[in-house]
Short mmCIF file of N, CA, C and O in Angstrom, two decimals:
data_model
loop_
_atom_site.label_atom_id
_atom_site.label_comp_id
_atom_site.label_asym_id
_atom_site.label_seq_id
_atom_site.Cartn_x
_atom_site.Cartn_y
_atom_site.Cartn_z
N UNK A 705 20.27 -48.34 -22.03
CA UNK A 705 20.70 -49.63 -22.53
C UNK A 705 19.50 -50.59 -22.53
O UNK A 705 18.71 -50.60 -21.60
N UNK A 706 19.40 -51.39 -23.56
CA UNK A 706 18.33 -52.37 -23.68
C UNK A 706 18.58 -53.54 -22.74
O UNK A 706 19.67 -54.09 -22.69
N UNK A 707 17.52 -53.92 -22.00
CA UNK A 707 17.60 -55.14 -21.19
C UNK A 707 17.16 -56.29 -22.09
O UNK A 707 16.11 -56.23 -22.70
N UNK A 708 17.96 -57.33 -22.15
CA UNK A 708 17.66 -58.45 -23.04
C UNK A 708 16.61 -59.39 -22.47
O UNK A 708 15.99 -60.15 -23.21
N UNK A 709 16.42 -59.35 -21.15
CA UNK A 709 15.41 -60.21 -20.53
C UNK A 709 14.75 -59.45 -19.39
O UNK A 709 15.43 -58.89 -18.54
N UNK A 710 13.44 -59.42 -19.43
CA UNK A 710 12.70 -58.80 -18.34
C UNK A 710 11.33 -59.43 -18.24
O UNK A 710 10.89 -60.14 -19.14
N UNK A 711 10.64 -59.18 -17.14
CA UNK A 711 9.30 -59.71 -16.90
C UNK A 711 8.29 -58.62 -17.25
O UNK A 711 8.56 -57.43 -17.07
N UNK A 712 7.11 -59.02 -17.76
CA UNK A 712 6.09 -58.03 -18.11
C UNK A 712 5.77 -57.10 -16.95
O UNK A 712 5.47 -55.93 -17.15
N UNK A 713 5.82 -57.61 -15.71
CA UNK A 713 5.52 -56.77 -14.55
C UNK A 713 6.52 -55.63 -14.38
O UNK A 713 6.25 -54.67 -13.67
N UNK A 714 7.69 -55.74 -15.00
CA UNK A 714 8.71 -54.70 -14.92
C UNK A 714 8.52 -53.61 -15.98
O UNK A 714 9.17 -52.58 -15.94
N UNK A 715 7.64 -53.87 -16.94
CA UNK A 715 7.38 -52.92 -18.02
C UNK A 715 6.32 -51.94 -17.53
O UNK A 715 5.25 -52.36 -17.08
N UNK A 716 6.57 -50.63 -17.59
CA UNK A 716 5.59 -49.66 -17.11
C UNK A 716 4.23 -49.82 -17.79
O UNK A 716 4.15 -50.06 -18.99
N UNK A 717 3.19 -49.69 -16.99
CA UNK A 717 1.82 -49.83 -17.50
C UNK A 717 1.25 -48.44 -17.77
O UNK A 717 1.37 -47.54 -16.96
N UNK A 718 0.65 -48.30 -18.94
CA UNK A 718 -0.05 -47.07 -19.32
C UNK A 718 -1.48 -47.45 -19.63
O UNK A 718 -1.76 -48.03 -20.68
N UNK A 719 -2.38 -47.19 -18.71
CA UNK A 719 -3.76 -47.65 -18.88
C UNK A 719 -3.78 -49.15 -18.77
O UNK A 719 -3.31 -49.72 -17.79
N UNK A 720 -4.28 -49.82 -19.79
CA UNK A 720 -4.36 -51.28 -19.79
C UNK A 720 -3.25 -51.90 -20.63
O UNK A 720 -3.32 -53.08 -20.96
N UNK A 721 -2.23 -51.11 -20.99
CA UNK A 721 -1.19 -51.60 -21.90
C UNK A 721 0.20 -51.50 -21.27
O UNK A 721 0.48 -50.60 -20.51
N UNK A 722 1.04 -52.44 -21.67
CA UNK A 722 2.47 -52.40 -21.36
C UNK A 722 3.20 -52.50 -22.70
O UNK A 722 2.95 -53.43 -23.46
N UNK A 723 4.09 -51.57 -22.99
CA UNK A 723 4.73 -51.45 -24.30
C UNK A 723 6.23 -51.68 -24.20
O UNK A 723 6.91 -51.03 -23.41
N UNK A 724 6.72 -52.61 -25.03
CA UNK A 724 8.16 -52.78 -25.26
C UNK A 724 8.42 -52.32 -26.69
O UNK A 724 8.00 -52.97 -27.64
N UNK A 725 9.08 -51.18 -26.82
CA UNK A 725 9.32 -50.61 -28.15
C UNK A 725 10.67 -51.03 -28.66
O UNK A 725 11.68 -50.95 -27.95
N UNK A 726 10.70 -51.48 -29.91
CA UNK A 726 11.94 -51.85 -30.57
C UNK A 726 12.20 -50.94 -31.74
O UNK A 726 11.42 -50.01 -32.01
N UNK A 727 13.28 -51.17 -32.46
CA UNK A 727 13.64 -50.33 -33.60
C UNK A 727 12.68 -50.52 -34.77
O UNK A 727 12.37 -49.56 -35.48
N UNK A 728 12.17 -51.74 -35.00
CA UNK A 728 11.29 -51.98 -36.14
C UNK A 728 10.00 -52.70 -35.77
O UNK A 728 9.19 -53.02 -36.64
N UNK A 729 9.80 -52.96 -34.47
CA UNK A 729 8.58 -53.62 -34.02
C UNK A 729 8.32 -53.26 -32.57
O UNK A 729 9.24 -52.94 -31.82
N UNK A 730 7.05 -53.30 -32.20
CA UNK A 730 6.66 -53.09 -30.80
C UNK A 730 5.93 -54.34 -30.31
O UNK A 730 5.19 -54.98 -31.06
N UNK A 731 6.14 -54.65 -29.05
CA UNK A 731 5.43 -55.73 -28.39
C UNK A 731 4.57 -55.07 -27.32
O UNK A 731 5.07 -54.27 -26.52
N UNK A 732 3.26 -55.37 -27.33
CA UNK A 732 2.33 -54.71 -26.42
C UNK A 732 1.48 -55.76 -25.72
O UNK A 732 0.83 -56.58 -26.37
N UNK A 733 1.49 -55.73 -24.37
CA UNK A 733 0.57 -56.57 -23.60
C UNK A 733 -0.65 -55.72 -23.29
O UNK A 733 -0.52 -54.59 -22.82
N UNK A 734 -1.84 -56.27 -23.58
CA UNK A 734 -3.09 -55.53 -23.39
C UNK A 734 -4.01 -56.37 -22.52
O UNK A 734 -4.22 -57.55 -22.79
N UNK A 735 -4.58 -55.74 -21.49
CA UNK A 735 -5.61 -56.37 -20.65
C UNK A 735 -6.95 -55.75 -21.01
O UNK A 735 -7.11 -54.53 -20.97
N UNK A 736 -7.92 -56.60 -21.37
CA UNK A 736 -9.21 -56.12 -21.86
C UNK A 736 -10.32 -56.67 -20.95
O UNK A 736 -10.43 -57.89 -20.78
N UNK A 737 -11.13 -55.80 -20.38
CA UNK A 737 -12.21 -56.26 -19.49
C UNK A 737 -13.28 -57.06 -20.24
O UNK A 737 -13.55 -56.81 -21.43
N UNK A 738 -13.88 -58.01 -19.54
CA UNK A 738 -15.01 -58.76 -20.10
C UNK A 738 -16.10 -57.78 -20.50
O UNK A 738 -16.32 -56.77 -19.83
N UNK A 739 -16.77 -58.07 -21.61
CA UNK A 739 -17.85 -57.24 -22.09
C UNK A 739 -17.42 -56.15 -23.05
O UNK A 739 -18.26 -55.47 -23.63
N UNK A 740 -16.11 -55.97 -23.22
CA UNK A 740 -15.62 -54.94 -24.14
C UNK A 740 -15.97 -55.32 -25.57
O UNK A 740 -15.80 -56.46 -25.99
N UNK A 741 -16.46 -54.33 -26.33
CA UNK A 741 -16.77 -54.52 -27.75
C UNK A 741 -15.89 -53.55 -28.54
O UNK A 741 -16.08 -52.34 -28.46
N UNK A 742 -14.93 -54.09 -29.26
CA UNK A 742 -14.03 -53.27 -30.06
C UNK A 742 -14.71 -52.79 -31.33
O UNK A 742 -15.60 -53.45 -31.87
N UNK A 743 -14.31 -51.62 -31.78
CA UNK A 743 -14.82 -51.06 -33.04
C UNK A 743 -14.04 -51.65 -34.22
O UNK A 743 -12.86 -51.97 -34.09
N UNK A 744 -14.69 -51.77 -35.36
CA UNK A 744 -14.02 -52.23 -36.58
C UNK A 744 -12.93 -51.23 -36.92
O UNK A 744 -13.17 -50.02 -36.92
N UNK A 745 -11.73 -51.73 -37.19
CA UNK A 745 -10.60 -50.86 -37.48
C UNK A 745 -9.54 -51.63 -38.25
O UNK A 745 -9.64 -52.84 -38.43
N UNK A 746 -8.53 -50.91 -38.72
CA UNK A 746 -7.38 -51.52 -39.36
C UNK A 746 -6.14 -50.76 -38.90
O UNK A 746 -6.25 -49.75 -38.20
N UNK A 747 -4.97 -51.26 -39.28
CA UNK A 747 -3.71 -50.64 -38.92
C UNK A 747 -2.88 -50.40 -40.18
O UNK A 747 -2.98 -51.17 -41.13
N UNK A 748 -2.03 -49.38 -40.17
CA UNK A 748 -1.16 -49.16 -41.33
C UNK A 748 0.03 -50.11 -41.34
O UNK A 748 0.82 -50.11 -42.27
N UNK A 749 0.12 -50.96 -40.30
CA UNK A 749 1.24 -51.89 -40.16
C UNK A 749 0.71 -53.32 -40.02
O UNK A 749 -0.45 -53.53 -39.69
N UNK A 750 1.57 -54.28 -40.26
CA UNK A 750 1.25 -55.69 -40.04
C UNK A 750 1.20 -55.95 -38.53
O UNK A 750 1.98 -55.38 -37.76
N UNK A 751 0.28 -56.83 -38.10
CA UNK A 751 0.12 -57.10 -36.68
C UNK A 751 -0.13 -58.59 -36.46
O UNK A 751 -0.89 -59.23 -37.18
N UNK A 752 0.54 -59.13 -35.43
CA UNK A 752 0.26 -60.47 -34.93
C UNK A 752 -0.26 -60.29 -33.51
O UNK A 752 0.22 -59.43 -32.77
N UNK A 753 -1.24 -61.12 -33.11
CA UNK A 753 -1.80 -61.05 -31.77
C UNK A 753 -1.89 -62.46 -31.21
O UNK A 753 -2.43 -63.36 -31.85
N UNK A 754 -1.35 -62.65 -30.00
CA UNK A 754 -1.43 -63.93 -29.31
C UNK A 754 -2.36 -63.76 -28.11
O UNK A 754 -2.19 -62.82 -27.32
N UNK A 755 -3.34 -64.66 -27.98
CA UNK A 755 -4.26 -64.64 -26.84
C UNK A 755 -3.62 -65.46 -25.71
O UNK A 755 -3.42 -66.67 -25.85
N UNK A 756 -3.30 -64.78 -24.61
CA UNK A 756 -2.69 -65.44 -23.45
C UNK A 756 -3.76 -66.05 -22.56
O UNK A 756 -3.64 -67.18 -22.11
N UNK A 757 -4.83 -65.29 -22.31
CA UNK A 757 -5.94 -65.78 -21.50
C UNK A 757 -7.20 -65.05 -21.93
O UNK A 757 -7.14 -64.02 -22.59
N UNK A 758 -8.35 -65.61 -21.56
CA UNK A 758 -9.62 -64.98 -21.89
C UNK A 758 -10.29 -65.62 -23.08
O UNK A 758 -9.90 -66.70 -23.55
N UNK A 759 -11.33 -64.95 -23.59
CA UNK A 759 -12.12 -65.50 -24.70
C UNK A 759 -12.93 -64.41 -25.36
O UNK A 759 -13.20 -63.37 -24.76
N UNK A 760 -13.33 -64.68 -26.59
CA UNK A 760 -14.16 -63.74 -27.30
C UNK A 760 -14.44 -64.19 -28.71
O UNK A 760 -14.26 -65.37 -29.05
N UNK A 761 -14.87 -63.23 -29.52
CA UNK A 761 -15.19 -63.49 -30.92
C UNK A 761 -14.52 -62.44 -31.77
O UNK A 761 -14.56 -61.25 -31.44
N UNK A 762 -13.90 -62.88 -32.86
CA UNK A 762 -13.23 -62.01 -33.82
C UNK A 762 -14.05 -61.98 -35.10
O UNK A 762 -14.52 -63.02 -35.56
N UNK A 763 -14.21 -60.78 -35.69
CA UNK A 763 -14.89 -60.63 -36.97
C UNK A 763 -13.91 -60.01 -37.96
O UNK A 763 -13.25 -59.01 -37.66
N UNK A 764 -13.81 -60.64 -39.15
CA UNK A 764 -13.03 -60.12 -40.26
C UNK A 764 -13.85 -60.36 -41.53
O UNK A 764 -14.95 -60.92 -41.47
N UNK A 765 -13.28 -60.01 -42.68
CA UNK A 765 -13.96 -60.29 -43.94
C UNK A 765 -14.06 -61.79 -44.19
O UNK A 765 -14.82 -62.23 -45.06
N UNK A 766 -13.30 -62.60 -43.42
CA UNK A 766 -13.37 -64.06 -43.54
C UNK A 766 -14.48 -64.65 -42.68
O UNK A 766 -14.69 -65.85 -42.67
N UNK A 767 -15.18 -63.80 -41.91
CA UNK A 767 -16.28 -64.28 -41.08
C UNK A 767 -16.01 -64.11 -39.60
O UNK A 767 -15.17 -63.34 -39.18
N UNK A 768 -16.76 -64.90 -38.83
CA UNK A 768 -16.74 -64.85 -37.37
C UNK A 768 -15.96 -66.04 -36.83
O UNK A 768 -16.13 -67.15 -37.31
N UNK A 769 -15.12 -65.81 -35.82
CA UNK A 769 -14.31 -66.89 -35.25
C UNK A 769 -14.20 -66.69 -33.74
O UNK A 769 -13.82 -65.62 -33.28
N UNK A 770 -14.54 -67.74 -32.98
CA UNK A 770 -14.32 -67.71 -31.53
C UNK A 770 -12.84 -67.88 -31.25
O UNK A 770 -12.12 -68.53 -32.01
N UNK A 771 -12.36 -67.27 -30.16
CA UNK A 771 -10.95 -67.42 -29.79
C UNK A 771 -10.81 -67.59 -28.29
O UNK A 771 -11.71 -67.28 -27.52
N UNK A 772 -9.67 -68.14 -27.90
CA UNK A 772 -9.34 -68.35 -26.50
C UNK A 772 -7.84 -68.48 -26.36
O UNK A 772 -7.09 -68.26 -27.31
N UNK A 773 -7.37 -68.89 -25.18
CA UNK A 773 -5.93 -69.02 -24.95
C UNK A 773 -5.28 -69.90 -26.01
O UNK A 773 -5.81 -70.94 -26.38
N UNK A 774 -4.16 -69.42 -26.53
CA UNK A 774 -3.44 -70.14 -27.58
C UNK A 774 -3.79 -69.71 -28.98
O UNK A 774 -3.08 -70.04 -29.93
N UNK A 775 -4.88 -68.96 -29.14
CA UNK A 775 -5.23 -68.44 -30.46
C UNK A 775 -4.22 -67.39 -30.89
O UNK A 775 -3.70 -66.64 -30.06
N UNK A 776 -3.95 -67.34 -32.18
CA UNK A 776 -3.03 -66.35 -32.75
C UNK A 776 -3.71 -65.73 -33.95
O UNK A 776 -4.25 -66.42 -34.81
N UNK A 777 -3.69 -64.39 -34.02
CA UNK A 777 -4.26 -63.67 -35.16
C UNK A 777 -3.11 -63.09 -35.98
O UNK A 777 -2.08 -62.71 -35.43
N UNK A 778 -3.34 -62.98 -37.28
CA UNK A 778 -2.40 -62.27 -38.16
C UNK A 778 -3.21 -61.32 -39.02
O UNK A 778 -4.11 -61.74 -39.74
N UNK A 779 -2.89 -60.03 -38.92
CA UNK A 779 -3.56 -59.01 -39.72
C UNK A 779 -2.54 -58.30 -40.60
O UNK A 779 -1.71 -57.55 -40.09
N UNK A 780 -2.57 -58.53 -41.91
CA UNK A 780 -1.73 -57.72 -42.80
C UNK A 780 -2.17 -56.25 -42.69
O UNK A 780 -3.30 -55.96 -42.26
N UNK A 781 -1.31 -55.35 -43.06
CA UNK A 781 -1.63 -53.93 -43.02
C UNK A 781 -2.93 -53.67 -43.80
O UNK A 781 -3.15 -54.23 -44.86
N UNK A 782 -3.79 -52.84 -43.22
CA UNK A 782 -5.02 -52.44 -43.89
C UNK A 782 -6.20 -53.38 -43.75
O UNK A 782 -7.29 -53.05 -44.22
N UNK A 783 -6.04 -54.54 -43.11
CA UNK A 783 -7.14 -55.50 -42.98
C UNK A 783 -8.04 -55.08 -41.81
O UNK A 783 -7.58 -54.94 -40.67
N UNK A 784 -9.33 -54.89 -42.09
CA UNK A 784 -10.27 -54.50 -41.05
C UNK A 784 -10.67 -55.70 -40.19
O UNK A 784 -10.83 -56.81 -40.68
N UNK A 785 -10.84 -55.42 -38.89
CA UNK A 785 -11.21 -56.45 -37.94
C UNK A 785 -11.83 -55.80 -36.70
O UNK A 785 -11.67 -54.60 -36.49
N UNK A 786 -12.54 -56.60 -35.93
CA UNK A 786 -13.06 -56.16 -34.64
C UNK A 786 -13.25 -57.38 -33.76
O UNK A 786 -13.31 -58.52 -34.26
N UNK A 787 -13.35 -57.15 -32.46
CA UNK A 787 -13.51 -58.26 -31.53
C UNK A 787 -14.42 -57.86 -30.38
O UNK A 787 -14.51 -56.69 -30.02
N UNK A 788 -15.08 -58.86 -29.82
CA UNK A 788 -15.83 -58.75 -28.57
C UNK A 788 -15.18 -59.70 -27.60
O UNK A 788 -14.78 -60.81 -27.98
N UNK A 789 -15.13 -59.31 -26.34
CA UNK A 789 -14.45 -60.10 -25.32
C UNK A 789 -15.46 -60.56 -24.27
O UNK A 789 -16.02 -59.75 -23.54
N UNK A 790 -15.71 -61.87 -24.22
CA UNK A 790 -16.70 -62.44 -23.30
C UNK A 790 -16.11 -62.69 -21.92
O UNK A 790 -16.85 -62.91 -20.97
N UNK A 791 -14.80 -62.65 -21.80
CA UNK A 791 -14.11 -62.81 -20.52
C UNK A 791 -12.96 -61.83 -20.48
O UNK A 791 -12.50 -61.35 -21.53
N UNK A 792 -12.49 -61.50 -19.28
CA UNK A 792 -11.29 -60.67 -19.20
C UNK A 792 -10.20 -61.36 -20.01
O UNK A 792 -9.98 -62.56 -19.87
N UNK A 793 -9.53 -60.60 -20.87
CA UNK A 793 -8.60 -61.18 -21.83
C UNK A 793 -7.26 -60.48 -21.78
O UNK A 793 -7.20 -59.26 -21.62
N UNK A 794 -6.19 -61.26 -21.89
CA UNK A 794 -4.85 -60.72 -22.00
C UNK A 794 -4.31 -61.11 -23.36
O UNK A 794 -4.30 -62.29 -23.72
N UNK A 795 -3.89 -60.10 -24.14
CA UNK A 795 -3.33 -60.29 -25.48
C UNK A 795 -1.90 -59.77 -25.50
O UNK A 795 -1.57 -58.82 -24.78
N UNK A 796 -1.08 -60.35 -26.36
CA UNK A 796 0.23 -59.77 -26.66
C UNK A 796 0.25 -59.50 -28.16
O UNK A 796 0.12 -60.41 -28.97
N UNK A 797 0.38 -58.21 -28.50
CA UNK A 797 0.43 -57.78 -29.90
C UNK A 797 1.89 -57.59 -30.32
O UNK A 797 2.68 -57.06 -29.55
N UNK A 798 2.18 -57.99 -31.54
CA UNK A 798 3.45 -57.64 -32.17
C UNK A 798 3.11 -56.77 -33.37
O UNK A 798 2.43 -57.21 -34.29
N UNK A 799 3.51 -55.51 -33.30
CA UNK A 799 3.22 -54.53 -34.34
C UNK A 799 4.50 -54.26 -35.12
O UNK A 799 5.47 -53.74 -34.54
N UNK A 800 4.51 -54.62 -36.40
CA UNK A 800 5.70 -54.49 -37.24
C UNK A 800 5.64 -53.19 -38.02
O UNK A 800 4.64 -52.91 -38.68
N UNK A 801 6.69 -52.42 -37.95
CA UNK A 801 6.76 -51.16 -38.70
C UNK A 801 7.55 -51.38 -39.98
O UNK A 801 8.52 -52.14 -40.00
N UNK A 802 7.15 -50.67 -41.04
CA UNK A 802 7.85 -50.77 -42.33
C UNK A 802 9.20 -50.10 -42.23
O UNK A 802 9.42 -49.20 -41.48
#
């Protein structure tokens, strides 16, 4: 049975991620160590990302953008992006499935 309300600490952790899977979308909390440099990539699905804490730089075809707590990213399916994290960062991703 689905729990309608829970705390992130109650969601099992797999590596640096905690996953809440839904029927048509997933919510993922990700903890990223300072100094991490992500590779340029894209997703076959639409993705929203909310920065809870931390800081870094995002690169897309639109250029370079610094981010921090309160920043929100939106990546349509197929859009390439990468990020570097200058501080330990916590993100919450919403991955929408077709």
